[in-house]
mmCIF file of C-alpha atoms in Angstrom:
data_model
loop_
_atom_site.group_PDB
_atom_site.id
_atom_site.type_symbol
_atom_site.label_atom_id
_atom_site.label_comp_id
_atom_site.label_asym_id
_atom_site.label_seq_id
_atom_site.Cartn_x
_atom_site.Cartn_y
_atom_site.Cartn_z
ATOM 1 C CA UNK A 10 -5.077 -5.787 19.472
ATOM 2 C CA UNK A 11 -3.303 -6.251 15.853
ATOM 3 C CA UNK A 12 -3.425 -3.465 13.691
ATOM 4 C CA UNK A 13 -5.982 -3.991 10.581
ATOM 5 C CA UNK A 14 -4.819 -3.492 7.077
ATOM 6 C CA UNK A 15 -7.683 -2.175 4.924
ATOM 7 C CA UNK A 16 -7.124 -3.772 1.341
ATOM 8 C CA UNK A 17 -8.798 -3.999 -1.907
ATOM 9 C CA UNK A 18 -9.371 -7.552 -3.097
ATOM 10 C CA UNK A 19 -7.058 -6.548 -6.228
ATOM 11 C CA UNK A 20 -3.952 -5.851 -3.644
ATOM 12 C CA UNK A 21 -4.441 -8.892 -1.570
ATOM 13 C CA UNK A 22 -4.032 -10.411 -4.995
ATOM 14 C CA UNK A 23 -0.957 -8.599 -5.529
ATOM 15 C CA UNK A 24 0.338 -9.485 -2.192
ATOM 16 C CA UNK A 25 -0.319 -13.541 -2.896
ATOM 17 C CA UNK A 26 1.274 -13.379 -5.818
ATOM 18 C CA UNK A 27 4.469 -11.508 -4.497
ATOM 19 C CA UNK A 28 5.105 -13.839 -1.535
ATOM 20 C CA UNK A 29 4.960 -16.674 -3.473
ATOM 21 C CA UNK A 30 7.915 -15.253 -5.738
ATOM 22 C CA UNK A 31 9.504 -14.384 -2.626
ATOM 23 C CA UNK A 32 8.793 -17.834 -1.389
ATOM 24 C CA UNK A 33 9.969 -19.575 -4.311
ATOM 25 C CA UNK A 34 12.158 -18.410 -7.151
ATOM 26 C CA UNK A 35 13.647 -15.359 -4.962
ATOM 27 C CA UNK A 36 14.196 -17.935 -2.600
ATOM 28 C CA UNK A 37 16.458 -20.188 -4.621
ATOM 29 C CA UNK A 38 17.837 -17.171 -6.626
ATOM 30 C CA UNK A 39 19.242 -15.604 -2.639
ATOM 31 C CA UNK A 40 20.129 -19.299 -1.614
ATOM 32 C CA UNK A 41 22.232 -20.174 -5.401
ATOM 33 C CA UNK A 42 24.002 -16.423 -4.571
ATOM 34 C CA UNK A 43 25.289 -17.648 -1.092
ATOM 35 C CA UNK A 44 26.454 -21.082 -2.098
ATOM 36 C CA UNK A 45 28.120 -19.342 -5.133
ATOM 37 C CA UNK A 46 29.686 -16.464 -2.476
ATOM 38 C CA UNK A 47 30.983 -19.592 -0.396
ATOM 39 C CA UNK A 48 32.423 -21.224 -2.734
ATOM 40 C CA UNK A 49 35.446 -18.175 -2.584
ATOM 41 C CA UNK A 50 36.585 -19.631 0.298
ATOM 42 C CA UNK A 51 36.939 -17.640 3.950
ATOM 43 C CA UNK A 52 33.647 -15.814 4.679
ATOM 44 C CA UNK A 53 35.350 -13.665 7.062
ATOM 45 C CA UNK A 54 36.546 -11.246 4.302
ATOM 46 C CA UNK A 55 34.336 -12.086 1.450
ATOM 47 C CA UNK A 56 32.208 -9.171 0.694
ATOM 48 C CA UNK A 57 30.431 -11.197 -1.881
ATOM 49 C CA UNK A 58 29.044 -13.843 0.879
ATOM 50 C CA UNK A 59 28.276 -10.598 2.728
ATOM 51 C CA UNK A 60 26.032 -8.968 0.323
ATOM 52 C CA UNK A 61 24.053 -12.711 -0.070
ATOM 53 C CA UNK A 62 23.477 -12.932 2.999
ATOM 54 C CA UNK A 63 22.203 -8.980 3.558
ATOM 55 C CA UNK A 64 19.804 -10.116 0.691
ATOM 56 C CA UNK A 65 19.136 -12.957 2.531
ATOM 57 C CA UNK A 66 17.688 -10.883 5.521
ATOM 58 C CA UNK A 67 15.811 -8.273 3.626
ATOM 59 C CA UNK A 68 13.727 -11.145 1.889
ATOM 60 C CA UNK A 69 13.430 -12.919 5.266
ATOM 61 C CA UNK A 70 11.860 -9.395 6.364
ATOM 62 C CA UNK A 71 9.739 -8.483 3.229
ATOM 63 C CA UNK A 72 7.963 -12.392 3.785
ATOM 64 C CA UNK A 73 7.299 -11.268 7.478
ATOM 65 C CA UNK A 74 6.000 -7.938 6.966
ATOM 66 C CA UNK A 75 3.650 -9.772 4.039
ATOM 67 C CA UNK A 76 2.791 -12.582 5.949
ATOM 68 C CA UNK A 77 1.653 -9.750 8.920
ATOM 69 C CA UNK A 78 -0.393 -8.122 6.804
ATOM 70 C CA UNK A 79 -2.107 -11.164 4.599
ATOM 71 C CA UNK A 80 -2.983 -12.071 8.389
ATOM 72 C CA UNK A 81 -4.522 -8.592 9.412
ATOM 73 C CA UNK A 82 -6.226 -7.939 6.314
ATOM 74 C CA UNK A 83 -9.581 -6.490 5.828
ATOM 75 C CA UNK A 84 -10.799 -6.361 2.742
ATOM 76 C CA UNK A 85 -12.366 -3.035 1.765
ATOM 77 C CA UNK A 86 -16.264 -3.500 0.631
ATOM 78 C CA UNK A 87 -18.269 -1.382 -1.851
ATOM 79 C CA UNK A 88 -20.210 -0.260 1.715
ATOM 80 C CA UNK A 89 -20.840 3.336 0.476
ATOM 81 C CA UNK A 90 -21.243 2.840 -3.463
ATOM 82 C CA UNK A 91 -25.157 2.011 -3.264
ATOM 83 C CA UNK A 92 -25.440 5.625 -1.445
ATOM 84 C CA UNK A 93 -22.853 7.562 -3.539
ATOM 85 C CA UNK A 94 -20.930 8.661 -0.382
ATOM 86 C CA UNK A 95 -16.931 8.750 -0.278
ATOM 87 C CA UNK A 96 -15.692 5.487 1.145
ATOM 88 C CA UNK A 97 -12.400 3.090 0.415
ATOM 89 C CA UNK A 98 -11.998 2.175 -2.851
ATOM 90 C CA UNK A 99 -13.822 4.838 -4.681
ATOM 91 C CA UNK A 100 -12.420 7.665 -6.407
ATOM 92 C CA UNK A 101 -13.633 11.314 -5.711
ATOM 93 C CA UNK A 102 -13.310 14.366 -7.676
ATOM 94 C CA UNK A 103 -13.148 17.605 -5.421
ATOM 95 C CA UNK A 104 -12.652 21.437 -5.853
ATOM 96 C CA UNK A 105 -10.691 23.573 -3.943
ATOM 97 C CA UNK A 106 -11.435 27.127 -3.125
ATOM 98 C CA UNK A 107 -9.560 28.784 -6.123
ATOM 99 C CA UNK A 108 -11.867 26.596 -8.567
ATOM 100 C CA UNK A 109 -9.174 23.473 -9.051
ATOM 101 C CA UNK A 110 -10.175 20.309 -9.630
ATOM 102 C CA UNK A 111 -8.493 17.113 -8.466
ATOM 103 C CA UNK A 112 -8.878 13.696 -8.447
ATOM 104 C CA UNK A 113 -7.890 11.131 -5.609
ATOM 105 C CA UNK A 114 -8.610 7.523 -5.315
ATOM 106 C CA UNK A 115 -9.238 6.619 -1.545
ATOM 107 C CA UNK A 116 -7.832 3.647 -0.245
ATOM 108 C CA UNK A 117 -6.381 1.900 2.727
ATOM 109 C CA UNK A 118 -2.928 2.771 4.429
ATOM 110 C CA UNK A 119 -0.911 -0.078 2.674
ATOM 111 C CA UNK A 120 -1.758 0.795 -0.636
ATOM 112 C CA UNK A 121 -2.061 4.943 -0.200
ATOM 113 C CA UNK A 122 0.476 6.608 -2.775
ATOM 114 C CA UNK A 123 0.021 10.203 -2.809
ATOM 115 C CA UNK A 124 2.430 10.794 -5.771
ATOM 116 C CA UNK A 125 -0.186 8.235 -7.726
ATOM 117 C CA UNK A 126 -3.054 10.172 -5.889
ATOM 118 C CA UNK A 127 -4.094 7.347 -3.839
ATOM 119 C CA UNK A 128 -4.991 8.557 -0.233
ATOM 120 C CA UNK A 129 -5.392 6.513 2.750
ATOM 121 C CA UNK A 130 -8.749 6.661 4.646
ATOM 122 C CA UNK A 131 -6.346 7.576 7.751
ATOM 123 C CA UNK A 132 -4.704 10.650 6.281
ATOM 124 C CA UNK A 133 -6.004 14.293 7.170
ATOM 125 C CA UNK A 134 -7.607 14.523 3.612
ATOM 126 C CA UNK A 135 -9.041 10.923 3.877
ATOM 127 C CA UNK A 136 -10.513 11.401 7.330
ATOM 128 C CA UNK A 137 -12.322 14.519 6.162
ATOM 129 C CA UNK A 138 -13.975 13.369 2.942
ATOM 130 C CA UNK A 139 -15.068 9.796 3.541
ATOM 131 C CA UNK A 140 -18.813 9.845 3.993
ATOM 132 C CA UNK A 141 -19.346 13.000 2.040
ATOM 133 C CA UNK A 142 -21.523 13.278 -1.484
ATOM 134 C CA UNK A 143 -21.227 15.287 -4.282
ATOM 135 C CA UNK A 144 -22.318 19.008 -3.931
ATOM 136 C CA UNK A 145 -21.394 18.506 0.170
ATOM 137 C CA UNK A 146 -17.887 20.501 1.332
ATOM 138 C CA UNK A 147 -15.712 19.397 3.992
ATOM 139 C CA UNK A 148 -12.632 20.784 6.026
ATOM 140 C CA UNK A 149 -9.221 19.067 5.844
ATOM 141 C CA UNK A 150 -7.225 19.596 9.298
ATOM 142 C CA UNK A 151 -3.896 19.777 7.557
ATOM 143 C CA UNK A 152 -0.472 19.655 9.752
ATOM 144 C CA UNK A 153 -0.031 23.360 7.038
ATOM 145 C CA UNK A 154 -3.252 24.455 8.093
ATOM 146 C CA UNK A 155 -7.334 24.035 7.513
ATOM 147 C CA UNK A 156 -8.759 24.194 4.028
ATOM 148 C CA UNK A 157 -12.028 23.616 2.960
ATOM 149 C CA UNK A 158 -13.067 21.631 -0.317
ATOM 150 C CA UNK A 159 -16.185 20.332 -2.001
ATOM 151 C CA UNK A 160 -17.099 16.776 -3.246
ATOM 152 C CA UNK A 161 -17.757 16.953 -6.995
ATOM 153 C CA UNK A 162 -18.584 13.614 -7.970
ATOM 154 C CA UNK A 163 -17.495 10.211 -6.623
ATOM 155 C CA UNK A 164 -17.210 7.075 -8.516
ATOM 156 C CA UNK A 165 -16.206 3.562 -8.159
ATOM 157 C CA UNK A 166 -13.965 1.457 -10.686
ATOM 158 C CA UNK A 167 -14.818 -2.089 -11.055
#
């Protein structure tokens, strides 16, 4: 079975709109560098033909890898937001033990960014907190160890 990619509708929007740049003007931009890097003569020893054509394949690869997941895509619904539980595509404001306050939006794998506090459903943190409600506390089975925080509030962005 194909692995699913849980996406928001405004990523799947993103992702359109990337491979059809990739599709298009990256497209010509790659294909105008290798005629350009021919045009040197032998492509045996022309570094220039080399790097076009390195270009070539990591465009070839970032279609494929879109095209994979536009075709596996599930597109995360607002199931929890009538309920105020955690679910994908909400954000939920927790405390720890020591009285700190964070803030994480929860979303799916391909669009998780923990530097940009976006956590994926599948991490440690995600796993624990989805289905939870303010007030309610939860355990996070870290790979550092357990720790226990508590669902403040949980809201959803438009």
């Amino acid at each position: 079975m194909a692995k699913e990619f849980k996406i928001t509708s405004l990523r799947l929007a993103d992702l359109e709109k990337e491979l059809n740049y990739l599709k298009t003007t990256r497209e010509r931009e790659i294909a105008a560098m290798i005629a350009e890097a021919r045009s040197y003569g032998d492509l045996s020893e022309n570094s220039e033909y080399d790097a076009a054509k390195n270009e070539q394949a990591k465009l070839y690869g970032r279609i494929a890898e879109i095209e994979d997941i536009l075709s596996h895509a599930v597109i995360i619904e607002d199931e929890n937001e009538a309920t105020g539980r955690v679910g994908l595509g909400c954000t939920v404001i927790v405390e720890d033990a020591n009285g700190n306050r964070l803030s994480y939006r929860i979303t799916g794998s391909q669009e998780a960014n923990p530097m940009e506090g976006k956590l994926s459903d599948d991490s440690p943190f995600g796993r624990a907190c989805v289905g939870k409600s303010a007030g309610e506390s939860f355990t996070v089975n870290a790979p550092n160890g357990a720790y226990t925080m508590k669902v403040i509030e949980v809201t959803r962005e438009g």
